[in-house]
Short mmCIF file of C-alpha atoms in Angstrom, two decimals:
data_model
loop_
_atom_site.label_atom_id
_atom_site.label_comp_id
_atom_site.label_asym_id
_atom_site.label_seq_id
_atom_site.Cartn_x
_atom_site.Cartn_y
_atom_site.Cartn_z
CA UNK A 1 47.09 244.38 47.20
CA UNK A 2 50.58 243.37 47.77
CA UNK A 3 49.16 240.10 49.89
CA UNK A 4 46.82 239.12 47.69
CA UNK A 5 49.19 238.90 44.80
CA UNK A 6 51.33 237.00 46.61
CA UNK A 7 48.42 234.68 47.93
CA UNK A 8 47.65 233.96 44.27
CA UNK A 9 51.23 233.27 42.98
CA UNK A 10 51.33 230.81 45.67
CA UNK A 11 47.95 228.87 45.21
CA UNK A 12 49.07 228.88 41.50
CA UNK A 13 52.53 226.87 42.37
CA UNK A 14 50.64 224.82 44.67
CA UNK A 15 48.39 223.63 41.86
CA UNK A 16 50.51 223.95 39.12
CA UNK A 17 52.90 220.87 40.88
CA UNK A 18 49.97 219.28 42.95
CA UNK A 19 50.50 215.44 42.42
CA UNK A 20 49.19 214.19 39.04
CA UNK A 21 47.06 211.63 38.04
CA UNK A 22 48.82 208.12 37.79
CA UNK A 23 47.59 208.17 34.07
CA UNK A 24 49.57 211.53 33.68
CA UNK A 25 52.76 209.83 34.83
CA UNK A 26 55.48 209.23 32.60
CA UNK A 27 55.81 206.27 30.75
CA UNK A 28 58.60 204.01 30.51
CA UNK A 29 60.88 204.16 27.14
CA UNK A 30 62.27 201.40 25.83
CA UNK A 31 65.61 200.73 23.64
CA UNK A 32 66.69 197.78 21.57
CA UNK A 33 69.84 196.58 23.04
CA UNK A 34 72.07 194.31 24.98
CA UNK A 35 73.02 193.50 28.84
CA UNK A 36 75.97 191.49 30.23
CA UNK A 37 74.95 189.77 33.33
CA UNK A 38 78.06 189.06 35.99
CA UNK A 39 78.55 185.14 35.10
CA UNK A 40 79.43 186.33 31.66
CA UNK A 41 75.98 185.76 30.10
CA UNK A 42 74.24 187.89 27.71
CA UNK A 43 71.08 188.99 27.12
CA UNK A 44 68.68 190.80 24.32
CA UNK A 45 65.77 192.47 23.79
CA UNK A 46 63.84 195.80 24.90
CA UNK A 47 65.65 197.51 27.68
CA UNK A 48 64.47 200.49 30.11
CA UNK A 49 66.41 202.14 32.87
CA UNK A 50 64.74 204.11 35.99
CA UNK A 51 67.64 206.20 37.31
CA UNK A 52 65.61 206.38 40.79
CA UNK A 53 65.04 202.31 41.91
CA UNK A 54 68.27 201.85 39.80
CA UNK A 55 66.54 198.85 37.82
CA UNK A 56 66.92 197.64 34.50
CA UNK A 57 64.06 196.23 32.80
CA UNK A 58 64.33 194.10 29.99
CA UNK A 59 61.42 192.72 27.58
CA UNK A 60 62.34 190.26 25.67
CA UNK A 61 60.83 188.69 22.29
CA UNK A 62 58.09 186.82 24.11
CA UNK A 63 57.07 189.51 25.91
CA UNK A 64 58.10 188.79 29.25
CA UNK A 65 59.91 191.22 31.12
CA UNK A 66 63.02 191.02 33.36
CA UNK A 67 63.85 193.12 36.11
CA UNK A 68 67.64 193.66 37.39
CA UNK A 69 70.03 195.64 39.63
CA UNK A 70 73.19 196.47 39.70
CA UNK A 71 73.74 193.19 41.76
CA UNK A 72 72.68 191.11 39.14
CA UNK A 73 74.57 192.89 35.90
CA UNK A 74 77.83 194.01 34.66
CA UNK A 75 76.81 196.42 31.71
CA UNK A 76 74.23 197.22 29.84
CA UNK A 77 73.69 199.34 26.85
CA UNK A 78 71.87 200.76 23.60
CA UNK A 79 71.35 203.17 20.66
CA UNK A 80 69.62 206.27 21.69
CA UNK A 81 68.15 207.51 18.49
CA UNK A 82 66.94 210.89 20.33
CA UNK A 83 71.29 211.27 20.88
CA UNK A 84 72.47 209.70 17.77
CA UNK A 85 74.97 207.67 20.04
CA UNK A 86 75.41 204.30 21.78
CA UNK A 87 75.08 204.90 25.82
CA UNK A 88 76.33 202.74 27.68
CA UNK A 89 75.88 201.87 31.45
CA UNK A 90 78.50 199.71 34.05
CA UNK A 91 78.46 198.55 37.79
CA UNK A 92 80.75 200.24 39.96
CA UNK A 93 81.27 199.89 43.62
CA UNK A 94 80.26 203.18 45.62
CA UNK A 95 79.74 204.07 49.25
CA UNK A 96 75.93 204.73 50.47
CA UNK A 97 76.05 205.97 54.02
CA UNK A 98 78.86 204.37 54.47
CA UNK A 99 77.49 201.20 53.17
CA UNK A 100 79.39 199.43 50.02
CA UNK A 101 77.11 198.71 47.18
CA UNK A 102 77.09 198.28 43.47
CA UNK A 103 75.51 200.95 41.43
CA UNK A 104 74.85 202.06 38.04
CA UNK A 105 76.57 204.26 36.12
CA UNK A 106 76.11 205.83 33.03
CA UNK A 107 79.61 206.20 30.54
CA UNK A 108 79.05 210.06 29.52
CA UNK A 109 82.41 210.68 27.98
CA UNK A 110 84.37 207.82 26.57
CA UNK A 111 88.26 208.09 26.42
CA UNK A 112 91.53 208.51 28.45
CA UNK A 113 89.94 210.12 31.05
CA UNK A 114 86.06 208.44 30.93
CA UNK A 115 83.58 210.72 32.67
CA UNK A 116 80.93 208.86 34.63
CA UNK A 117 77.61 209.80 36.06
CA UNK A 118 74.54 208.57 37.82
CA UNK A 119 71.80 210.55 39.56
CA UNK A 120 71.80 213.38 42.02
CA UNK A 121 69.80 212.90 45.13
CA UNK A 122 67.02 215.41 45.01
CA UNK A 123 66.37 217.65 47.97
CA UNK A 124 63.47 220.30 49.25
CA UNK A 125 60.68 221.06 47.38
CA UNK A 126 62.25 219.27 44.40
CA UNK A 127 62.29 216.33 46.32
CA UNK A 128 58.77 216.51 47.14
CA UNK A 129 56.67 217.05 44.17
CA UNK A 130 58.94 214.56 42.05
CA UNK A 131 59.09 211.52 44.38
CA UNK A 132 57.04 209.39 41.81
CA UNK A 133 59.91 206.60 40.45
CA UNK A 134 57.92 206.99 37.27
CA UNK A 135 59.40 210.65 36.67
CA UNK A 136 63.01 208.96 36.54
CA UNK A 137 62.77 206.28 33.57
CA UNK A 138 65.31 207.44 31.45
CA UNK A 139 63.47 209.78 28.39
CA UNK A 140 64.97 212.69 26.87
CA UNK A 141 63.93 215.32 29.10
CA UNK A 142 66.10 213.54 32.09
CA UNK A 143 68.89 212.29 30.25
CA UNK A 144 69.67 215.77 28.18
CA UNK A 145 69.74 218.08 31.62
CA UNK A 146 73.34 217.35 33.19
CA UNK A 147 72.20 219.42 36.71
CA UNK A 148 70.19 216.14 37.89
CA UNK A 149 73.43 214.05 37.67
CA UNK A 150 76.45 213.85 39.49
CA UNK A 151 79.28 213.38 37.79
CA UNK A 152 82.72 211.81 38.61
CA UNK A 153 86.45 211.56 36.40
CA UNK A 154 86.74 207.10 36.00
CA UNK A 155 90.83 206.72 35.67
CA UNK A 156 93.00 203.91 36.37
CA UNK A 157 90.26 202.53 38.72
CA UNK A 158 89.44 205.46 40.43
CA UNK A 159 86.22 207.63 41.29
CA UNK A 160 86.87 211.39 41.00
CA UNK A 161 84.20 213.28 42.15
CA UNK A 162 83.59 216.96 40.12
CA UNK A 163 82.93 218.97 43.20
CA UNK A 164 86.51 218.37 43.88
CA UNK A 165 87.73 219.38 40.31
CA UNK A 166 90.62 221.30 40.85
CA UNK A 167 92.10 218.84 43.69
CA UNK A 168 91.14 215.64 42.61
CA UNK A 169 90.99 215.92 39.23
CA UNK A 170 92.77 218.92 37.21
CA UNK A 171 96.07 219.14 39.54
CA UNK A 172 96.86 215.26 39.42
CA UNK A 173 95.56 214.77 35.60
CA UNK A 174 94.75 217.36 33.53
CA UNK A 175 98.54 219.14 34.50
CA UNK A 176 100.47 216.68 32.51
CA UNK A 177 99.23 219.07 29.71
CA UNK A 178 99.33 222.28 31.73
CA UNK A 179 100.48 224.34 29.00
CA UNK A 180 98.24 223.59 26.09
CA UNK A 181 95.24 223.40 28.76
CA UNK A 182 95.83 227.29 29.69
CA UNK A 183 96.29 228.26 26.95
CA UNK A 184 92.63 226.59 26.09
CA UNK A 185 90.91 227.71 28.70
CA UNK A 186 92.11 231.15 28.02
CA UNK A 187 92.20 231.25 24.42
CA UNK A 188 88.25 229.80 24.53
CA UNK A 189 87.29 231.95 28.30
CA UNK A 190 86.46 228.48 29.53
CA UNK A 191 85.05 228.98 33.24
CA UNK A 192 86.41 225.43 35.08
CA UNK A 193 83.91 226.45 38.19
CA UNK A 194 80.90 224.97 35.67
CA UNK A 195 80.27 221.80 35.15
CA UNK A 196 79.87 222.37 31.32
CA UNK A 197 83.11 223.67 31.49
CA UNK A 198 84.69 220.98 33.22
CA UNK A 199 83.39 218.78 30.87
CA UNK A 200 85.12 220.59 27.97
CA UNK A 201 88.25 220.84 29.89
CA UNK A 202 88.44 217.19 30.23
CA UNK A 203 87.33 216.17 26.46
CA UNK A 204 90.22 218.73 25.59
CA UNK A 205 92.58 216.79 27.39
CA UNK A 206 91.47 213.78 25.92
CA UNK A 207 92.07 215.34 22.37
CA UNK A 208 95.41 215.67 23.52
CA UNK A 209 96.05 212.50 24.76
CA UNK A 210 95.05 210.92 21.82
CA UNK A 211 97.09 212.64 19.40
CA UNK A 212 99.98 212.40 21.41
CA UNK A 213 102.14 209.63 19.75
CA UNK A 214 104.03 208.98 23.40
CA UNK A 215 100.96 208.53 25.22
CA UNK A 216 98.06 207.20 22.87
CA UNK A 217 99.17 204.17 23.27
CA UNK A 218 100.13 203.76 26.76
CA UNK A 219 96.33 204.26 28.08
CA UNK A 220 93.31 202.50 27.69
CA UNK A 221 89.56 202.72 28.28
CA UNK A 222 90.08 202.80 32.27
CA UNK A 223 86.50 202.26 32.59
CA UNK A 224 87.38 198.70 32.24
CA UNK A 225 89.40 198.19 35.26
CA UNK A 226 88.26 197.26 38.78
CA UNK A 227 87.57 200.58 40.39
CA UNK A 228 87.54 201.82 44.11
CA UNK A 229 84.46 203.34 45.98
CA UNK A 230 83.57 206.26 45.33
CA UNK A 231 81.60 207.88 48.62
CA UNK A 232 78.69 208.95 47.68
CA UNK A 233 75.88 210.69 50.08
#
Protein backbone atom coordinates (compact mmCIF):
# COMPACT_ATOMS: atom_id res chain seq x y z
CA UNK A 1 0.00 0.00 0.00
CA UNK A 2 2.97 1.91 1.00
CA UNK A 3 4.34 1.60 -2.90
CA UNK A 4 1.48 2.45 -4.45
CA UNK A 5 1.08 5.68 -2.60
CA UNK A 6 4.25 6.58 -3.35
CA UNK A 7 3.82 5.54 -7.14
CA UNK A 8 0.91 8.00 -7.24
CA UNK A 9 2.57 11.03 -5.49
CA UNK A 10 5.14 10.64 -8.04
CA UNK A 11 3.05 10.34 -11.35
CA UNK A 12 1.18 13.37 -9.81
CA UNK A 13 4.61 15.62 -9.70
CA UNK A 14 5.48 14.28 -12.94
CA UNK A 15 2.30 15.70 -14.45
CA UNK A 16 1.70 18.41 -12.35
CA UNK A 17 5.30 20.13 -13.89
CA UNK A 18 5.21 18.17 -17.29
CA UNK A 19 6.15 20.91 -19.91
CA UNK A 20 3.21 23.22 -20.81
CA UNK A 21 1.73 24.24 -23.79
CA UNK A 22 3.60 27.23 -25.53
CA UNK A 23 0.17 29.07 -25.27
CA UNK A 24 0.36 28.45 -21.40
CA UNK A 25 3.72 30.22 -21.25
CA UNK A 26 4.11 33.39 -19.68
CA UNK A 27 3.78 36.43 -21.39
CA UNK A 28 6.02 39.23 -21.57
CA UNK A 29 5.13 42.52 -19.36
CA UNK A 30 5.84 45.62 -20.46
CA UNK A 31 6.68 49.12 -18.59
CA UNK A 32 6.69 52.67 -19.83
CA UNK A 33 10.11 53.92 -19.39
CA UNK A 34 13.53 54.99 -20.42
CA UNK A 35 17.08 53.34 -21.48
CA UNK A 36 20.52 54.98 -21.78
CA UNK A 37 22.46 53.36 -24.47
CA UNK A 38 26.58 53.52 -23.95
CA UNK A 39 27.26 56.54 -26.57
CA UNK A 40 25.12 58.61 -24.30
CA UNK A 41 21.87 58.25 -26.29
CA UNK A 42 18.50 57.80 -24.98
CA UNK A 43 15.70 56.01 -25.72
CA UNK A 44 11.69 55.69 -24.94
CA UNK A 45 8.96 53.67 -25.10
CA UNK A 46 7.62 50.12 -23.80
CA UNK A 47 10.35 48.22 -22.12
CA UNK A 48 10.53 44.37 -21.00
CA UNK A 49 13.35 42.57 -19.28
CA UNK A 50 13.93 38.56 -19.41
CA UNK A 51 16.28 37.97 -16.46
CA UNK A 52 17.33 34.54 -18.30
CA UNK A 53 18.75 35.76 -22.13
CA UNK A 54 19.53 39.03 -20.18
CA UNK A 55 17.74 41.15 -23.03
CA UNK A 56 15.96 44.23 -22.97
CA UNK A 57 13.22 44.72 -25.27
CA UNK A 58 11.95 47.91 -26.12
CA UNK A 59 8.67 48.83 -28.25
CA UNK A 60 8.55 51.93 -29.22
CA UNK A 61 5.56 54.31 -30.48
CA UNK A 62 5.48 52.77 -33.94
CA UNK A 63 5.40 49.57 -32.82
CA UNK A 64 8.62 48.25 -33.63
CA UNK A 65 10.53 46.56 -31.15
CA UNK A 66 14.22 46.72 -30.12
CA UNK A 67 16.18 44.13 -28.66
CA UNK A 68 19.47 44.86 -26.44
CA UNK A 69 22.13 43.45 -24.08
CA UNK A 70 24.09 44.52 -21.68
CA UNK A 71 26.72 45.23 -24.48
CA UNK A 72 24.69 47.61 -26.09
CA UNK A 73 23.23 49.72 -22.83
CA UNK A 74 24.25 51.55 -19.82
CA UNK A 75 20.90 51.68 -17.75
CA UNK A 76 17.66 51.20 -18.10
CA UNK A 77 14.67 51.76 -15.99
CA UNK A 78 10.82 52.24 -15.08
CA UNK A 79 7.80 52.61 -12.73
CA UNK A 80 6.60 49.34 -11.48
CA UNK A 81 3.06 50.06 -10.54
CA UNK A 82 2.70 46.36 -8.98
CA UNK A 83 5.88 47.95 -6.39
CA UNK A 84 4.88 51.48 -6.22
CA UNK A 85 8.65 52.33 -6.99
CA UNK A 86 11.01 53.25 -9.85
CA UNK A 87 13.48 50.06 -10.55
CA UNK A 88 16.15 50.64 -12.02
CA UNK A 89 18.73 48.38 -13.88
CA UNK A 90 22.84 49.14 -14.77
CA UNK A 91 25.73 47.26 -16.63
CA UNK A 92 28.35 46.01 -14.55
CA UNK A 93 31.36 44.03 -15.43
CA UNK A 94 31.28 40.36 -13.86
CA UNK A 95 33.26 37.18 -14.33
CA UNK A 96 31.41 34.11 -16.23
CA UNK A 97 33.68 31.12 -16.05
CA UNK A 98 36.27 33.10 -15.86
CA UNK A 99 35.23 35.04 -18.83
CA UNK A 100 34.72 39.06 -18.41
CA UNK A 101 31.39 40.23 -19.55
CA UNK A 102 28.88 42.93 -19.00
CA UNK A 103 25.72 42.03 -17.27
CA UNK A 104 22.63 43.36 -15.92
CA UNK A 105 21.87 44.28 -12.75
CA UNK A 106 19.00 45.25 -11.00
CA UNK A 107 19.49 48.43 -8.15
CA UNK A 108 17.43 46.70 -5.14
CA UNK A 109 18.43 49.06 -2.41
CA UNK A 110 19.45 52.56 -3.24
CA UNK A 111 21.87 54.44 -0.82
CA UNK A 112 25.37 54.48 0.83
CA UNK A 113 25.74 51.06 0.59
CA UNK A 114 23.49 50.14 -2.87
CA UNK A 115 22.49 46.48 -2.87
CA UNK A 116 22.58 44.89 -6.30
CA UNK A 117 21.14 41.76 -7.75
CA UNK A 118 20.63 39.74 -10.87
CA UNK A 119 19.54 36.12 -11.25
CA UNK A 120 20.56 32.91 -9.60
CA UNK A 121 21.54 30.10 -11.85
CA UNK A 122 18.98 27.41 -11.37
CA UNK A 123 20.06 23.87 -10.68
CA UNK A 124 18.37 20.11 -10.51
CA UNK A 125 15.01 19.55 -11.00
CA UNK A 126 14.41 23.31 -10.81
CA UNK A 127 16.52 23.68 -13.60
CA UNK A 128 14.70 21.28 -15.62
CA UNK A 129 11.08 21.92 -15.63
CA UNK A 130 11.73 25.84 -15.83
CA UNK A 131 14.23 26.05 -18.73
CA UNK A 132 11.59 27.92 -20.93
CA UNK A 133 13.24 31.80 -21.22
CA UNK A 134 9.58 32.73 -21.24
CA UNK A 135 9.23 31.83 -17.36
CA UNK A 136 11.96 34.65 -16.66
CA UNK A 137 10.39 38.01 -18.20
CA UNK A 138 10.30 40.03 -15.35
CA UNK A 139 6.34 39.87 -13.76
CA UNK A 140 5.54 40.01 -10.24
CA UNK A 141 5.75 36.55 -9.28
CA UNK A 142 9.75 36.62 -10.22
CA UNK A 143 10.62 39.93 -9.21
CA UNK A 144 8.81 39.77 -5.50
CA UNK A 145 10.71 36.23 -4.47
CA UNK A 146 14.38 37.37 -3.43
CA UNK A 147 15.58 33.31 -3.28
CA UNK A 148 15.90 33.34 -7.29
CA UNK A 149 18.42 36.26 -7.10
CA UNK A 150 21.76 36.65 -6.02
CA UNK A 151 22.57 39.45 -4.41
CA UNK A 152 25.83 41.49 -3.94
CA UNK A 153 26.82 44.95 -1.52
CA UNK A 154 27.84 47.84 -4.79
CA UNK A 155 30.43 50.30 -2.75
CA UNK A 156 33.07 52.47 -3.94
CA UNK A 157 33.25 50.30 -7.13
CA UNK A 158 33.17 47.13 -5.68
CA UNK A 159 31.09 43.75 -5.96
CA UNK A 160 30.37 42.18 -2.55
CA UNK A 161 28.93 39.04 -2.81
CA UNK A 162 26.18 38.06 0.27
CA UNK A 163 27.40 34.56 0.75
CA UNK A 164 30.41 36.22 2.10
CA UNK A 165 28.46 38.65 4.45
CA UNK A 166 30.28 38.66 7.45
CA UNK A 167 33.88 38.85 5.63
CA UNK A 168 33.29 40.88 2.82
CA UNK A 169 30.74 42.91 3.78
CA UNK A 170 29.75 43.48 7.65
CA UNK A 171 33.53 43.44 9.09
CA UNK A 172 34.95 46.06 6.48
CA UNK A 173 31.52 48.24 6.30
CA UNK A 174 28.87 47.79 8.41
CA UNK A 175 31.63 48.03 11.69
CA UNK A 176 32.13 51.68 11.30
CA UNK A 177 28.74 51.61 13.19
CA UNK A 178 29.43 48.53 15.30
CA UNK A 179 27.75 49.79 18.25
CA UNK A 180 24.41 51.04 17.12
CA UNK A 181 24.34 47.87 14.65
CA UNK A 182 24.41 45.39 17.84
CA UNK A 183 22.55 46.91 19.53
CA UNK A 184 19.92 46.59 16.38
CA UNK A 185 20.33 43.37 15.67
CA UNK A 186 19.80 42.51 19.24
CA UNK A 187 17.29 44.90 20.25
CA UNK A 188 15.11 43.67 16.87
CA UNK A 189 16.58 39.48 17.12
CA UNK A 190 17.77 40.18 13.60
CA UNK A 191 19.31 36.72 12.31
CA UNK A 192 22.40 38.13 9.80
CA UNK A 193 22.66 34.24 8.46
CA UNK A 194 19.25 35.26 6.22
CA UNK A 195 19.26 37.04 3.48
CA UNK A 196 16.16 39.09 4.65
CA UNK A 197 18.11 39.86 7.44
CA UNK A 198 21.05 40.99 5.76
CA UNK A 199 19.09 43.13 3.86
CA UNK A 200 17.75 44.92 6.97
CA UNK A 201 21.12 45.05 8.45
CA UNK A 202 22.39 46.94 5.57
CA UNK A 203 19.26 49.47 5.06
CA UNK A 204 19.93 50.07 8.91
CA UNK A 205 23.26 51.12 8.25
CA UNK A 206 22.23 53.22 5.60
CA UNK A 207 19.75 55.02 8.05
CA UNK A 208 22.70 55.73 9.88
CA UNK A 209 24.79 56.98 7.42
CA UNK A 210 22.45 59.32 6.32
CA UNK A 211 21.68 61.00 9.42
CA UNK A 212 25.08 61.23 10.35
CA UNK A 213 26.04 64.95 9.75
CA UNK A 214 30.02 63.80 9.39
CA UNK A 215 29.38 61.31 6.88
CA UNK A 216 26.13 62.18 4.79
CA UNK A 217 27.90 64.14 2.91
CA UNK A 218 31.10 62.51 2.26
CA UNK A 219 29.37 59.46 0.22
CA UNK A 220 27.53 59.20 -2.76
CA UNK A 221 25.39 56.82 -4.82
CA UNK A 222 28.52 54.37 -5.44
CA UNK A 223 26.50 52.68 -7.94
CA UNK A 224 27.73 55.32 -10.19
CA UNK A 225 31.32 54.59 -10.21
CA UNK A 226 33.27 52.19 -12.45
CA UNK A 227 33.11 48.92 -10.59
CA UNK A 228 35.41 45.74 -10.53
CA UNK A 229 34.28 42.12 -11.49
CA UNK A 230 32.50 40.49 -9.51
CA UNK A 231 33.10 36.42 -10.13
CA UNK A 232 30.24 35.01 -10.66
CA UNK A 233 29.62 31.05 -11.43
Amino acid sequence: MKNVYLFSKIVLIIVFFSPVKSSALPSSVWHKGQMMLFNKVTLEGELSYNWKTEIVLLRQSDGRVRAFSATQVQQFGWFDYSFHKQRNFLVLPTLVNKQAKSAFFEIYMDGSLAVVRRLRKSQGLFKRLFNHPAYYNDQPSLAQTNDFFDYFVYDAGQLRAFDRFNLDIYEPLLTAYGEEMRQYIISHNINDHTLLGRLVLIDHYNFLVQHDPKTASARGAGYTQEPAPVSYP
